[in-house]
CSV table of C-alpha atoms in Angstrom, one decimal:
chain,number,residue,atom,x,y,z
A,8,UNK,CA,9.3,-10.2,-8.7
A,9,UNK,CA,12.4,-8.3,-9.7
A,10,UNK,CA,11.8,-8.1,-13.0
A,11,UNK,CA,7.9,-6.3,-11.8
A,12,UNK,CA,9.9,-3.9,-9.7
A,13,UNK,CA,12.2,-2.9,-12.6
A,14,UNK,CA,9.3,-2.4,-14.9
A,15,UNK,CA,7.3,-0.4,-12.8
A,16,UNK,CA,10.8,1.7,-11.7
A,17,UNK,CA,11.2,1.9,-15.2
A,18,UNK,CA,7.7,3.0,-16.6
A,19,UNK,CA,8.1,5.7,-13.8
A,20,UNK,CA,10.8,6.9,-14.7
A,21,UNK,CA,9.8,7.6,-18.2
A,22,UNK,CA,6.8,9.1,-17.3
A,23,UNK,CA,6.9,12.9,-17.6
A,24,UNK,CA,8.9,14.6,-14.6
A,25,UNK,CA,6.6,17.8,-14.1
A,26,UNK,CA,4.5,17.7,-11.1
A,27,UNK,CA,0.7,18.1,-11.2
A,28,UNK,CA,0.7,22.1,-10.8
A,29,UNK,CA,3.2,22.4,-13.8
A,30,UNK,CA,1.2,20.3,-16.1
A,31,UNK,CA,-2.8,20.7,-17.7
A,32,UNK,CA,-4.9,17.8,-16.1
A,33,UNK,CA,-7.9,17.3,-18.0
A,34,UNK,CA,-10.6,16.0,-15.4
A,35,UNK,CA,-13.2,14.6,-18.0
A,36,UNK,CA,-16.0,12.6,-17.1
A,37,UNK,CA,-13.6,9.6,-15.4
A,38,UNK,CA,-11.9,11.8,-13.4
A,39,UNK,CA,-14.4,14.7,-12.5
A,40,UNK,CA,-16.3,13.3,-9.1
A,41,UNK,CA,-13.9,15.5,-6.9
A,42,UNK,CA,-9.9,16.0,-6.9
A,43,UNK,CA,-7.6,13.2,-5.8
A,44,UNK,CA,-6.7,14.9,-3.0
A,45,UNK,CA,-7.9,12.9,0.9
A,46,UNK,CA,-7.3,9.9,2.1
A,47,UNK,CA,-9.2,7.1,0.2
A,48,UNK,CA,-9.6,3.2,2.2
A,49,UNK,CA,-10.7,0.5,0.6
A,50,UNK,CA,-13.7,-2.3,1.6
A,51,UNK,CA,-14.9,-1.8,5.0
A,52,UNK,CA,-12.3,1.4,5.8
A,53,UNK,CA,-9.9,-0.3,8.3
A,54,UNK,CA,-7.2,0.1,6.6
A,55,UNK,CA,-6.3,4.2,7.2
A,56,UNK,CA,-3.3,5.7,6.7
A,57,UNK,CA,-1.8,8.1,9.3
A,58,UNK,CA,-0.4,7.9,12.9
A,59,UNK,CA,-2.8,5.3,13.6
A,60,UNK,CA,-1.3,3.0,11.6
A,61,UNK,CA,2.7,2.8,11.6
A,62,UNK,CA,5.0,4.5,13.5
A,63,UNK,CA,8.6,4.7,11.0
A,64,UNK,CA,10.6,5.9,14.3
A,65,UNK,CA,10.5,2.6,15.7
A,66,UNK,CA,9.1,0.4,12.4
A,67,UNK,CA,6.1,-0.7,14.6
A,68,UNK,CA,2.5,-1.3,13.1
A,69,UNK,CA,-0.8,-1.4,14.5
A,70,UNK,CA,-2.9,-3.9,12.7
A,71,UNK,CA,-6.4,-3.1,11.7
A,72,UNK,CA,-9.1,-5.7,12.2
A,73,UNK,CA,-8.8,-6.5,8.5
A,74,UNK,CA,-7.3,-6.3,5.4
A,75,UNK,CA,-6.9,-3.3,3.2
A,76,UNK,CA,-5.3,-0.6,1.4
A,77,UNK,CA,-5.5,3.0,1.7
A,78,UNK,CA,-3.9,6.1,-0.2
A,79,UNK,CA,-3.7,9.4,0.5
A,80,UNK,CA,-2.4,12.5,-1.6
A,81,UNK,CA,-2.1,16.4,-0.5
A,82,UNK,CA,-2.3,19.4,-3.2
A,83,UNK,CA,1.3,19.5,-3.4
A,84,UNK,CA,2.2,16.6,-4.1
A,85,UNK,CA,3.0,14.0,-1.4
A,86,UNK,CA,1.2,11.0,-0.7
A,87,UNK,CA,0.9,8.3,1.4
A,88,UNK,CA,-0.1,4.5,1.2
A,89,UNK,CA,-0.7,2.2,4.3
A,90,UNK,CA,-1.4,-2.0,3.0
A,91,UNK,CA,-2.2,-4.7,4.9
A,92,UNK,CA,-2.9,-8.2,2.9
A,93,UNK,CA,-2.6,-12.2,3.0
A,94,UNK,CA,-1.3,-13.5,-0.2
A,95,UNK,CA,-2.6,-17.5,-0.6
A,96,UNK,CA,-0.1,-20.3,-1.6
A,97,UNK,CA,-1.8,-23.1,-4.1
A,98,UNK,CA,0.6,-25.9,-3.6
A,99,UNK,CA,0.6,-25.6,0.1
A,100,UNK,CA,-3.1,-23.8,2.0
A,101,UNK,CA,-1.2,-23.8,5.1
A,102,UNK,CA,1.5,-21.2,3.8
A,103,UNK,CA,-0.3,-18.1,4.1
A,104,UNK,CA,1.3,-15.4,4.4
A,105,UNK,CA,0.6,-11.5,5.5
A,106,UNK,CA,2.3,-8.4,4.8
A,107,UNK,CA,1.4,-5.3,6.3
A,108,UNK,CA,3.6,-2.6,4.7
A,109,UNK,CA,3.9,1.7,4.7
A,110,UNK,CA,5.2,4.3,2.9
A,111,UNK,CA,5.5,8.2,1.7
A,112,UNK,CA,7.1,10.4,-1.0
A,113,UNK,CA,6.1,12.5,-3.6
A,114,UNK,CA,3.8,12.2,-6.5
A,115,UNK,CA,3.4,13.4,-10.4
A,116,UNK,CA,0.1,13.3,-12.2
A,117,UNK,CA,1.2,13.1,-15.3
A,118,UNK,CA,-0.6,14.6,-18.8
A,119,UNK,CA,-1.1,10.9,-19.9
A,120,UNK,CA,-3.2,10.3,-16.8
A,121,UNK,CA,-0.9,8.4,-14.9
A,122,UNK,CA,0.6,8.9,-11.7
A,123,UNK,CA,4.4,8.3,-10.3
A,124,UNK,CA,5.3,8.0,-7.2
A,125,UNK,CA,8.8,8.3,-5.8
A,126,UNK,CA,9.7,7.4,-2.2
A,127,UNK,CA,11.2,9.6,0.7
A,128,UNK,CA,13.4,6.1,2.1
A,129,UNK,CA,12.2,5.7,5.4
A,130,UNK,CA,9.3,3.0,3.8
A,131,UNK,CA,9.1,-0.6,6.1
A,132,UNK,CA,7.0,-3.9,5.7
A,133,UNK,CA,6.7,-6.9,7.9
A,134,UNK,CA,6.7,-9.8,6.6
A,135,UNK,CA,5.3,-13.2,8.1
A,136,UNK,CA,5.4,-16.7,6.9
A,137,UNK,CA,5.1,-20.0,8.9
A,138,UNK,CA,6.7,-21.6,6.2
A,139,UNK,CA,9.8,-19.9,5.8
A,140,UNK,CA,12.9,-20.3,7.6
A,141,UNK,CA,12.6,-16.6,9.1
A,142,UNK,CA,9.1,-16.5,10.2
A,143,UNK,CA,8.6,-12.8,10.6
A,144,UNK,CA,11.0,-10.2,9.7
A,145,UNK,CA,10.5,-6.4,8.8
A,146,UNK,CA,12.4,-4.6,6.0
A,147,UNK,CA,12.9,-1.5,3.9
A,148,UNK,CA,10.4,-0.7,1.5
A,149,UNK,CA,11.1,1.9,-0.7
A,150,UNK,CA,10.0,1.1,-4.8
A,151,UNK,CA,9.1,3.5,-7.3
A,152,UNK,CA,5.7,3.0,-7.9
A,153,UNK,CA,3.8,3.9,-11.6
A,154,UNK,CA,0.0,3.5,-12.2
A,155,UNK,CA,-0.9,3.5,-15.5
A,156,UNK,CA,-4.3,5.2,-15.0
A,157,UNK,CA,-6.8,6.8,-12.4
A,158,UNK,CA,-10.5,7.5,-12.1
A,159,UNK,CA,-13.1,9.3,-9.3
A,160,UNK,CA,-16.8,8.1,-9.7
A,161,UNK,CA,-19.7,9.1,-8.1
A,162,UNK,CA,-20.9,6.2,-5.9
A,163,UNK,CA,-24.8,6.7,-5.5
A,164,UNK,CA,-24.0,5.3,-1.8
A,165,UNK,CA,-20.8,5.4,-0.4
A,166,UNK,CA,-20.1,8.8,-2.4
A,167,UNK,CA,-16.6,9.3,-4.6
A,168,UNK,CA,-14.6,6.3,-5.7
A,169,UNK,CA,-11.0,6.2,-6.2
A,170,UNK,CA,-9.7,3.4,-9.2
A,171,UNK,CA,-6.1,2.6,-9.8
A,172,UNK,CA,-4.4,0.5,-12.0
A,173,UNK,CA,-1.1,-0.8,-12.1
A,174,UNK,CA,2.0,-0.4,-14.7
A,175,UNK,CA,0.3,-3.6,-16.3
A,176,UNK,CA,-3.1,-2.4,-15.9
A,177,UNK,CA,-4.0,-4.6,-13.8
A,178,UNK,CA,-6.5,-3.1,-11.2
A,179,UNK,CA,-6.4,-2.5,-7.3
A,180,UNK,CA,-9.4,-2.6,-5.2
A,181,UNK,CA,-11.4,0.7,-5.4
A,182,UNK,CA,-11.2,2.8,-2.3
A,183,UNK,CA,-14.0,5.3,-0.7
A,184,UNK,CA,-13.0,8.9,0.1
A,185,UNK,CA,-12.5,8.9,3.9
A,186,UNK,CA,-11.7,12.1,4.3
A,187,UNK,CA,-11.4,15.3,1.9
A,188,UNK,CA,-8.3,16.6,4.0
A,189,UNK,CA,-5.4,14.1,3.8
A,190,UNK,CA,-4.8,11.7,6.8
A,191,UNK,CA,-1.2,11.3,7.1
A,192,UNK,CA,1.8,11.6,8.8
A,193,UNK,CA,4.9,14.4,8.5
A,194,UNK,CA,6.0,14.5,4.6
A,195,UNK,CA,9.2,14.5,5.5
A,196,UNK,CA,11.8,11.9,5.7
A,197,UNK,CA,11.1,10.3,9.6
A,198,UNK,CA,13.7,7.5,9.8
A,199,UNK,CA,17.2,7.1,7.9
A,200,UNK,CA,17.8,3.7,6.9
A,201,UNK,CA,21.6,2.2,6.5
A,202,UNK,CA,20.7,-1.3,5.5
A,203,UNK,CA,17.9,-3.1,3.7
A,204,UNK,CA,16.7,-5.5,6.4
A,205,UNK,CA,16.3,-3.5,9.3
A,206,UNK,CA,15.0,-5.6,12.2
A,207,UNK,CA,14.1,-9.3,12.0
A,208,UNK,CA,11.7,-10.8,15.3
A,209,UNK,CA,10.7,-13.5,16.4
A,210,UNK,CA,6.4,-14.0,16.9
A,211,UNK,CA,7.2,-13.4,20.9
A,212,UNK,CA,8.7,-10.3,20.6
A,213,UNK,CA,6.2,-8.9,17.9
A,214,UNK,CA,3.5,-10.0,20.5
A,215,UNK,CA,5.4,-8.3,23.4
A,216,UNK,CA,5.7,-4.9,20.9
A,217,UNK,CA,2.2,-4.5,19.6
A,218,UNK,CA,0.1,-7.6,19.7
A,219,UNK,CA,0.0,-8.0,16.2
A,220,UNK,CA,1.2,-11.7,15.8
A,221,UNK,CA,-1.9,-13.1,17.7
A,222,UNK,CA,-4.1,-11.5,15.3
A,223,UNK,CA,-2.1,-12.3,12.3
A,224,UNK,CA,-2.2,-15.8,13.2
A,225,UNK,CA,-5.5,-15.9,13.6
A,226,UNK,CA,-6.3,-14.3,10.3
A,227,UNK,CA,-3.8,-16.9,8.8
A,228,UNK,CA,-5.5,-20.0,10.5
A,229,UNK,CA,-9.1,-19.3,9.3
A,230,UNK,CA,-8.1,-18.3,5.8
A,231,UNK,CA,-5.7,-21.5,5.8
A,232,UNK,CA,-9.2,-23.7,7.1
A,233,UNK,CA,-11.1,-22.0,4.1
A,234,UNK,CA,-8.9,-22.9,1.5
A,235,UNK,CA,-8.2,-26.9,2.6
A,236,UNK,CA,-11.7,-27.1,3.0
A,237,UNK,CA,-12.2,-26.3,-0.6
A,238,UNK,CA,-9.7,-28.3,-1.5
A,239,UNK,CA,-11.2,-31.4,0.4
A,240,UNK,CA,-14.0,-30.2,-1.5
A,241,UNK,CA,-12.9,-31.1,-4.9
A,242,UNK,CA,-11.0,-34.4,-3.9
């Protein structure tokens, strides 16, 4: 994990340092659908950035119904990115566990057709595991971020189509346009952080805050079912 961190810090940093409106982008026929600009959601749109879906002041979410990524960018250069996933563990089903994370900065489209993406600081995730020996704990979140490549198509149906791809190339899931105008919050800096664990609370107090651990747990419960069935499956 450290060593993915460094490498994408460090492709980032090599990228070219001239923002979008100092440098030619060529929008040929993978990148011509519509600008980049808007917020973009992926799968069935729950997943949103904006007010609607963290608030930095206090490092509160609100969870959406289901799982999801969503980016946005403005013409200057900002951006925004709101996730919310379950990442599986194959030696033991039962330890699922969900990350729901936000954060903002600025952003270069570089002349290779990549895109950096530098954070303001004030980025959070929380993080919840049944199998750890701190359950549910939020934290700072603030990584360079690099994507090797880009590309808008032209869905026949749900209309443009925003790809990205990692440092490694690796792909995330494609996101819809929501919205030509970008959906986020101030692109300023809204919190100052000191250390790099913020807050750590217990399931209670999460419930007490915004309700979220009921429906993480339930998310966590059926996915867990899912995956010992198919295991029992196989035996």
């Amino acid at each position: 994990m450290i060593l993915t961190h460094f490498a994408a810090v460090l492709f980032a940093t090599l990228a070219p340092l001239a923002r979008s409106q100092d440098a030619a982008i060529v929008y040929d026929s993978i990148h011509n659908a519509t600008s980049i600009a808007g917020t973009w959601s992926s799968g069935s749109k729950a997943v949103v950035t904006g007010s609607g879906f963290a608030n930095p002041a206090n490092m509160t979410f609100t969870y959406p119904k289901t799982t999801g990524i969503s980016y946005s960018f403005t013409d200057d250069g900002f951006y925004e990115i709101a996730r919310y996933r379950f990442n599986g563990n194959g030696s033991e089903p039962t330890c699922i566990t969900g990350v729901i994370g936000w954060v903002h900065g600025t952003y270069t489209l570089n002349s290779n057709g990549s895109i950096s993406m530098v954070p303001l600081g004030d980025g959070f995730q929380q993080v919840q595991d049944p199998c750890a020996a701190v359950s549910n704990f939020v934290e700072a979140y603030n990584l360079t971020e690099y994507y090797a490549q880009w590309r808008i198509f032209q869905d026949p149906v749900a209309g443009p189509k925003l790809h990205l791809f990692q440092f490694d190339g690796s792909p995330l899931a494609p996101q819809f346009q929501v919205s030509p105008e970008p959906n986020m919050l101030p692109t300023t800096k809204l919190r100052n952080d000191t250390t790099e664990v913020l807050s750590r609370r217990s399931f209670d107090e999460d419930v007490a805050t915004n309700g979220a651990s009921s429906r993480w747990t339930a998310g966590v419960t059926a996915l867990g079912m899912a995956l010992i069935g198919a295991v029992s499956s196989l035996l």
